[in-house]
């Protein structure tokens, strides 16, 4: 079994994923990192040079390669679950755990970071609200478990996920 972390940019997927993998003795994989490695460029550059649809196709290509993966915590890009095919394939290899955070919390977390193409706009706070509002129903619909990270640090999120896994 694998554990798939989904959720908006800045929801903590990488930090929580690394620690969860360490504590559970699992391997860690980040789909954005796979894309950056195979394309030999950054996500920002990919968006700028090839456009978002090209990136979305790469996401699906990565998910198609995960079929035989086992014992991985897999962190996905914030838009990964917007494609039904990605959701279907991911659910075949493990439960989808949503790291949820409200727009204000997300903004606080990502405000000093510059590597996210979708947030390179004049008013990132408004953009976060807009995109998160659109995606929230999808995230919540596809998630097998939701962790509200607003008031939790990385330790707290990891603990919550481990308790959920034990209770299943
Ligand atoms: C995206 C989130 C990013 C990355 C890309 C698009 C999105 O990943 O995949 O910039 O559509 O939300 P993180 O969620 O890891 O920032």
PDB file of C-alpha atoms and ligand atoms in Angstrom:
ATOM      1  CA  UNK A   1       0.000   0.000   0.000  1.00  0.00           C
ATOM      2  CA  UNK A   2       0.991   3.602  -0.607  1.00  0.00           C
ATOM      3  CA  UNK A   3      -0.280   6.822   0.929  1.00  0.00           C
ATOM      4  CA  UNK A   4      -1.121   9.607  -1.496  1.00  0.00           C
ATOM      5  CA  UNK A   5      -1.039  13.167  -0.229  1.00  0.00           C
ATOM      6  CA  UNK A   6      -3.240  15.626  -2.074  1.00  0.00           C
ATOM      7  CA  UNK A   7      -4.104  19.255  -1.424  1.00  0.00           C
ATOM      8  CA  UNK A   8      -3.491  22.851  -2.368  1.00  0.00           C
ATOM      9  CA  UNK A   9      -0.081  24.459  -2.790  1.00  0.00           C
ATOM     10  CA  UNK A  10       1.335  25.202   0.646  1.00  0.00           C
ATOM     11  CA  UNK A  11      -0.850  22.692   2.444  1.00  0.00           C
ATOM     12  CA  UNK A  12       2.299  20.912   3.688  1.00  0.00           C
ATOM     13  CA  UNK A  13       2.399  17.852   1.422  1.00  0.00           C
ATOM     14  CA  UNK A  14       6.207  17.791   1.106  1.00  0.00           C
ATOM     15  CA  UNK A  15       7.055  18.417   4.748  1.00  0.00           C
ATOM     16  CA  UNK A  16       4.367  16.059   6.059  1.00  0.00           C
ATOM     17  CA  UNK A  17       5.139  13.485   3.371  1.00  0.00           C
ATOM     18  CA  UNK A  18       8.848  13.336   4.170  1.00  0.00           C
ATOM     19  CA  UNK A  19       8.249  12.927   7.880  1.00  0.00           C
ATOM     20  CA  UNK A  20       5.408  10.446   7.460  1.00  0.00           C
ATOM     21  CA  UNK A  21       7.579   8.307   5.180  1.00  0.00           C
ATOM     22  CA  UNK A  22      10.438   8.424   7.673  1.00  0.00           C
ATOM     23  CA  UNK A  23       8.261   7.460  10.628  1.00  0.00           C
ATOM     24  CA  UNK A  24       6.498   4.653   8.783  1.00  0.00           C
ATOM     25  CA  UNK A  25       9.669   3.324   7.135  1.00  0.00           C
ATOM     26  CA  UNK A  26       8.261   4.063   3.691  1.00  0.00           C
ATOM     27  CA  UNK A  27       9.888   5.625   0.632  1.00  0.00           C
ATOM     28  CA  UNK A  28       8.968   9.115  -0.504  1.00  0.00           C
ATOM     29  CA  UNK A  29       8.103  10.355  -3.979  1.00  0.00           C
ATOM     30  CA  UNK A  30       6.993  13.795  -5.141  1.00  0.00           C
ATOM     31  CA  UNK A  31       5.327  13.862  -8.570  1.00  0.00           C
ATOM     32  CA  UNK A  32       6.534  17.428  -9.246  1.00  0.00           C
ATOM     33  CA  UNK A  33      10.106  16.323  -8.568  1.00  0.00           C
ATOM     34  CA  UNK A  34       9.724  13.399 -10.973  1.00  0.00           C
ATOM     35  CA  UNK A  35       8.577  15.817 -13.663  1.00  0.00           C
ATOM     36  CA  UNK A  36      11.446  18.231 -12.973  1.00  0.00           C
ATOM     37  CA  UNK A  37      13.950  15.375 -13.122  1.00  0.00           C
ATOM     38  CA  UNK A  38      12.658  13.822 -16.314  1.00  0.00           C
ATOM     39  CA  UNK A  39      12.150  17.162 -18.094  1.00  0.00           C
ATOM     40  CA  UNK A  40      15.422  18.526 -16.679  1.00  0.00           C
ATOM     41  CA  UNK A  41      13.824  21.844 -15.845  1.00  0.00           C
ATOM     42  CA  UNK A  42      11.743  23.545 -13.156  1.00  0.00           C
ATOM     43  CA  UNK A  43       7.940  23.556 -12.974  1.00  0.00           C
ATOM     44  CA  UNK A  44       8.046  27.349 -13.374  1.00  0.00           C
ATOM     45  CA  UNK A  45       9.999  27.088 -16.608  1.00  0.00           C
ATOM     46  CA  UNK A  46       7.748  24.324 -17.894  1.00  0.00           C
ATOM     47  CA  UNK A  47       4.678  26.484 -17.335  1.00  0.00           C
ATOM     48  CA  UNK A  48       6.360  29.483 -18.965  1.00  0.00           C
ATOM     49  CA  UNK A  49       7.837  27.657 -21.944  1.00  0.00           C
ATOM     50  CA  UNK A  50       5.372  24.847 -22.661  1.00  0.00           C
ATOM     51  CA  UNK A  51       2.194  25.976 -20.905  1.00  0.00           C
ATOM     52  CA  UNK A  52      -0.045  24.452 -18.251  1.00  0.00           C
ATOM     53  CA  UNK A  53      -1.792  21.830 -20.468  1.00  0.00           C
ATOM     54  CA  UNK A  54       1.607  20.340 -21.300  1.00  0.00           C
ATOM     55  CA  UNK A  55       2.413  20.117 -17.580  1.00  0.00           C
ATOM     56  CA  UNK A  56      -0.962  18.500 -16.844  1.00  0.00           C
ATOM     57  CA  UNK A  57      -0.262  15.803 -19.450  1.00  0.00           C
ATOM     58  CA  UNK A  58       3.093  15.132 -17.792  1.00  0.00           C
ATOM     59  CA  UNK A  59       1.336  14.708 -14.446  1.00  0.00           C
ATOM     60  CA  UNK A  60      -0.878  12.021 -15.960  1.00  0.00           C
ATOM     61  CA  UNK A  61       2.157  10.346 -17.536  1.00  0.00           C
ATOM     62  CA  UNK A  62       3.830  10.176 -14.127  1.00  0.00           C
ATOM     63  CA  UNK A  63       0.742   8.705 -12.470  1.00  0.00           C
ATOM     64  CA  UNK A  64       0.580   6.025 -15.173  1.00  0.00           C
ATOM     65  CA  UNK A  65       4.056   4.858 -14.139  1.00  0.00           C
ATOM     66  CA  UNK A  66       3.099   4.341 -10.484  1.00  0.00           C
ATOM     67  CA  UNK A  67       0.992   1.203 -10.971  1.00  0.00           C
ATOM     68  CA  UNK A  68       3.521  -1.175  -9.381  1.00  0.00           C
ATOM     69  CA  UNK A  69       4.722   1.151  -6.625  1.00  0.00           C
ATOM     70  CA  UNK A  70       4.401  -0.099  -3.073  1.00  0.00           C
ATOM     71  CA  UNK A  71       5.321   1.305   0.341  1.00  0.00           C
ATOM     72  CA  UNK A  72       5.629   4.909  -0.856  1.00  0.00           C
ATOM     73  CA  UNK A  73       4.294   8.149   0.517  1.00  0.00           C
ATOM     74  CA  UNK A  74       3.479  10.007  -2.684  1.00  0.00           C
ATOM     75  CA  UNK A  75       3.116  13.768  -2.620  1.00  0.00           C
ATOM     76  CA  UNK A  76       1.205  15.206  -5.586  1.00  0.00           C
ATOM     77  CA  UNK A  77       1.019  18.657  -7.154  1.00  0.00           C
ATOM     78  CA  UNK A  78      -1.961  20.754  -6.062  1.00  0.00           C
ATOM     79  CA  UNK A  79      -3.757  20.307  -9.378  1.00  0.00           C
ATOM     80  CA  UNK A  80      -3.197  16.574  -9.735  1.00  0.00           C
ATOM     81  CA  UNK A  81      -6.670  15.433  -8.693  1.00  0.00           C
ATOM     82  CA  UNK A  82      -8.454  17.760 -11.111  1.00  0.00           C
ATOM     83  CA  UNK A  83      -8.193  15.022 -13.752  1.00  0.00           C
ATOM     84  CA  UNK A  84     -10.468  12.049 -13.223  1.00  0.00           C
ATOM     85  CA  UNK A  85      -7.967   9.641 -14.761  1.00  0.00           C
ATOM     86  CA  UNK A  86      -5.295  10.688 -12.242  1.00  0.00           C
ATOM     87  CA  UNK A  87      -7.690  10.139  -9.345  1.00  0.00           C
ATOM     88  CA  UNK A  88      -8.743   6.728 -10.611  1.00  0.00           C
ATOM     89  CA  UNK A  89      -5.159   5.554 -11.079  1.00  0.00           C
ATOM     90  CA  UNK A  90      -3.965   6.939  -7.745  1.00  0.00           C
ATOM     91  CA  UNK A  91      -6.828   5.332  -5.846  1.00  0.00           C
ATOM     92  CA  UNK A  92      -5.742   1.964  -7.215  1.00  0.00           C
ATOM     93  CA  UNK A  93      -2.420   2.224  -5.365  1.00  0.00           C
ATOM     94  CA  UNK A  94      -3.458   3.785  -2.059  1.00  0.00           C
ATOM     95  CA  UNK A  95      -5.794   6.048  -0.115  1.00  0.00           C
ATOM     96  CA  UNK A  96      -5.880   9.775  -0.906  1.00  0.00           C
ATOM     97  CA  UNK A  97      -5.207  11.887   2.181  1.00  0.00           C
ATOM     98  CA  UNK A  98      -6.177  15.533   1.784  1.00  0.00           C
ATOM     99  CA  UNK A  99      -4.144  18.128   3.650  1.00  0.00           C
ATOM    100  CA  UNK A 100      -6.632  20.954   3.928  1.00  0.00           C
ATOM    101  CA  UNK A 101      -5.871  24.540   4.859  1.00  0.00           C
ATOM    102  CA  UNK A 102      -7.955  27.692   4.563  1.00  0.00           C
ATOM    103  CA  UNK A 103      -6.955  30.374   2.052  1.00  0.00           C
ATOM    104  CA  UNK A 104      -5.554  32.749   4.682  1.00  0.00           C
ATOM    105  CA  UNK A 105      -3.354  30.043   6.176  1.00  0.00           C
ATOM    106  CA  UNK A 106      -2.149  28.991   2.723  1.00  0.00           C
ATOM    107  CA  UNK A 107      -1.286  32.578   1.892  1.00  0.00           C
ATOM    108  CA  UNK A 108       0.752  32.971   5.071  1.00  0.00           C
ATOM    109  CA  UNK A 109       2.674  29.793   4.252  1.00  0.00           C
ATOM    110  CA  UNK A 110       3.460  30.540   0.602  1.00  0.00           C
ATOM    111  CA  UNK A 111       3.863  34.290   0.712  1.00  0.00           C
ATOM    112  CA  UNK A 112       7.642  34.331   0.815  1.00  0.00           C
ATOM    113  CA  UNK A 113       8.043  31.578  -1.768  1.00  0.00           C
ATOM    114  CA  UNK A 114       8.435  32.358  -5.442  1.00  0.00           C
ATOM    115  CA  UNK A 115       8.533  29.024  -7.256  1.00  0.00           C
ATOM    116  CA  UNK A 116       4.815  28.547  -7.928  1.00  0.00           C
ATOM    117  CA  UNK A 117       3.773  29.749 -11.391  1.00  0.00           C
ATOM    118  CA  UNK A 118       0.054  29.884 -10.582  1.00  0.00           C
ATOM    119  CA  UNK A 119       0.693  32.327  -7.740  1.00  0.00           C
ATOM    120  CA  UNK A 120       2.945  34.710  -9.684  1.00  0.00           C
ATOM    121  CA  UNK A 121       0.153  37.257  -9.981  1.00  0.00           C
ATOM    122  CA  UNK A 122      -0.527  40.753  -8.644  1.00  0.00           C
ATOM    123  CA  UNK A 123      -2.801  39.628  -5.824  1.00  0.00           C
ATOM    124  CA  UNK A 124      -1.787  36.104  -4.708  1.00  0.00           C
ATOM    125  CA  UNK A 125      -4.184  36.180  -1.743  1.00  0.00           C
ATOM    126  CA  UNK A 126      -7.189  36.698  -4.026  1.00  0.00           C
ATOM    127  CA  UNK A 127      -5.855  34.126  -6.488  1.00  0.00           C
ATOM    128  CA  UNK A 128      -5.530  31.537  -3.711  1.00  0.00           C
ATOM    129  CA  UNK A 129      -9.132  32.153  -2.636  1.00  0.00           C
ATOM    130  CA  UNK A 130     -10.329  31.897  -6.215  1.00  0.00           C
ATOM    131  CA  UNK A 131      -8.500  28.667  -7.123  1.00  0.00           C
ATOM    132  CA  UNK A 132      -9.090  27.042  -3.740  1.00  0.00           C
ATOM    133  CA  UNK A 133     -12.801  27.880  -3.941  1.00  0.00           C
ATOM    134  CA  UNK A 134     -13.021  26.117  -7.294  1.00  0.00           C
ATOM    135  CA  UNK A 135     -10.992  23.121  -6.190  1.00  0.00           C
ATOM    136  CA  UNK A 136     -12.360  22.594  -2.686  1.00  0.00           C
ATOM    137  CA  UNK A 137     -15.343  20.455  -3.776  1.00  0.00           C
ATOM    138  CA  UNK A 138     -13.065  18.241  -5.882  1.00  0.00           C
ATOM    139  CA  UNK A 139     -10.483  17.812  -3.115  1.00  0.00           C
ATOM    140  CA  UNK A 140     -13.162  16.915  -0.588  1.00  0.00           C
ATOM    141  CA  UNK A 141     -15.004  14.592  -2.947  1.00  0.00           C
ATOM    142  CA  UNK A 142     -11.986  12.485  -3.901  1.00  0.00           C
ATOM    143  CA  UNK A 143     -10.316  12.385  -0.460  1.00  0.00           C
ATOM    144  CA  UNK A 144     -10.449   9.177   1.583  1.00  0.00           C
ATOM    145  CA  UNK A 145      -9.388  11.165   4.632  1.00  0.00           C
ATOM    146  CA  UNK A 146      -9.131  14.883   5.389  1.00  0.00           C
ATOM    147  CA  UNK A 147      -6.613  16.440   7.766  1.00  0.00           C
ATOM    148  CA  UNK A 148      -7.334  20.044   8.657  1.00  0.00           C
ATOM    149  CA  UNK A 149      -3.830  21.457   8.940  1.00  0.00           C
ATOM    150  CA  UNK A 150      -4.830  25.017   9.905  1.00  0.00           C
ATOM    151  CA  UNK A 151      -3.855  24.569  13.524  1.00  0.00           C
ATOM    152  CA  UNK A 152      -1.457  21.639  13.194  1.00  0.00           C
ATOM    153  CA  UNK A 153       2.294  21.609  12.725  1.00  0.00           C
ATOM    154  CA  UNK A 154       4.037  18.866  10.727  1.00  0.00           C
ATOM    155  CA  UNK A 155       4.232  16.565  13.777  1.00  0.00           C
ATOM    156  CA  UNK A 156       0.532  17.027  14.428  1.00  0.00           C
ATOM    157  CA  UNK A 157      -0.411  16.204  10.835  1.00  0.00           C
ATOM    158  CA  UNK A 158       1.783  13.094  10.814  1.00  0.00           C
ATOM    159  CA  UNK A 159       0.295  11.918  14.105  1.00  0.00           C
ATOM    160  CA  UNK A 160      -3.225  12.430  12.788  1.00  0.00           C
ATOM    161  CA  UNK A 161      -2.550  10.441   9.621  1.00  0.00           C
ATOM    162  CA  UNK A 162      -0.919   7.607  11.560  1.00  0.00           C
ATOM    163  CA  UNK A 163      -3.917   7.413  13.901  1.00  0.00           C
ATOM    164  CA  UNK A 164      -6.254   7.287  10.923  1.00  0.00           C
ATOM    165  CA  UNK A 165      -4.208   4.505   9.323  1.00  0.00           C
ATOM    166  CA  UNK A 166      -4.323   2.493  12.541  1.00  0.00           C
ATOM    167  CA  UNK A 167      -8.086   2.949  12.878  1.00  0.00           C
ATOM    168  CA  UNK A 168      -8.892   1.705   9.377  1.00  0.00           C
TER     169      UNK A 168
HETATM  170  C1  LIG B   1       0.125  23.318  -8.848  1.00  0.00           C
HETATM  171  C2  LIG B   1       0.813  23.006  -7.704  1.00  0.00           C
HETATM  172  C3  LIG B   1       2.259  22.808  -7.674  1.00  0.00           C
HETATM  173  C4  LIG B   1       2.776  22.367  -9.042  1.00  0.00           C
HETATM  174  C5  LIG B   1       2.323  23.321 -10.085  1.00  0.00           C
HETATM  175  C6  LIG B   1       0.800  23.429 -10.173  1.00  0.00           C
HETATM  176  C7  LIG B   1      -1.334  23.510  -8.788  1.00  0.00           C
HETATM  177  O1  LIG B   1       2.617  21.828  -6.697  1.00  0.00           O
HETATM  178  O2  LIG B   1       2.328  21.075  -9.338  1.00  0.00           O
HETATM  179  O3  LIG B   1       2.890  24.564  -9.802  1.00  0.00           O
HETATM  180  O4  LIG B   1      -2.001  23.498  -9.840  1.00  0.00           O
HETATM  181  O5  LIG B   1      -1.863  23.670  -7.669  1.00  0.00           O
HETATM  182  P1  LIG B   1       2.524  22.070  -5.097  1.00  0.00           P
HETATM  183  O6  LIG B   1       1.116  21.821  -4.697  1.00  0.00           O
HETATM  184  O7  LIG B   1       3.460  21.053  -4.548  1.00  0.00           O
HETATM  185  O8  LIG B   1       2.966  23.482  -4.855  1.00  0.00           O
END
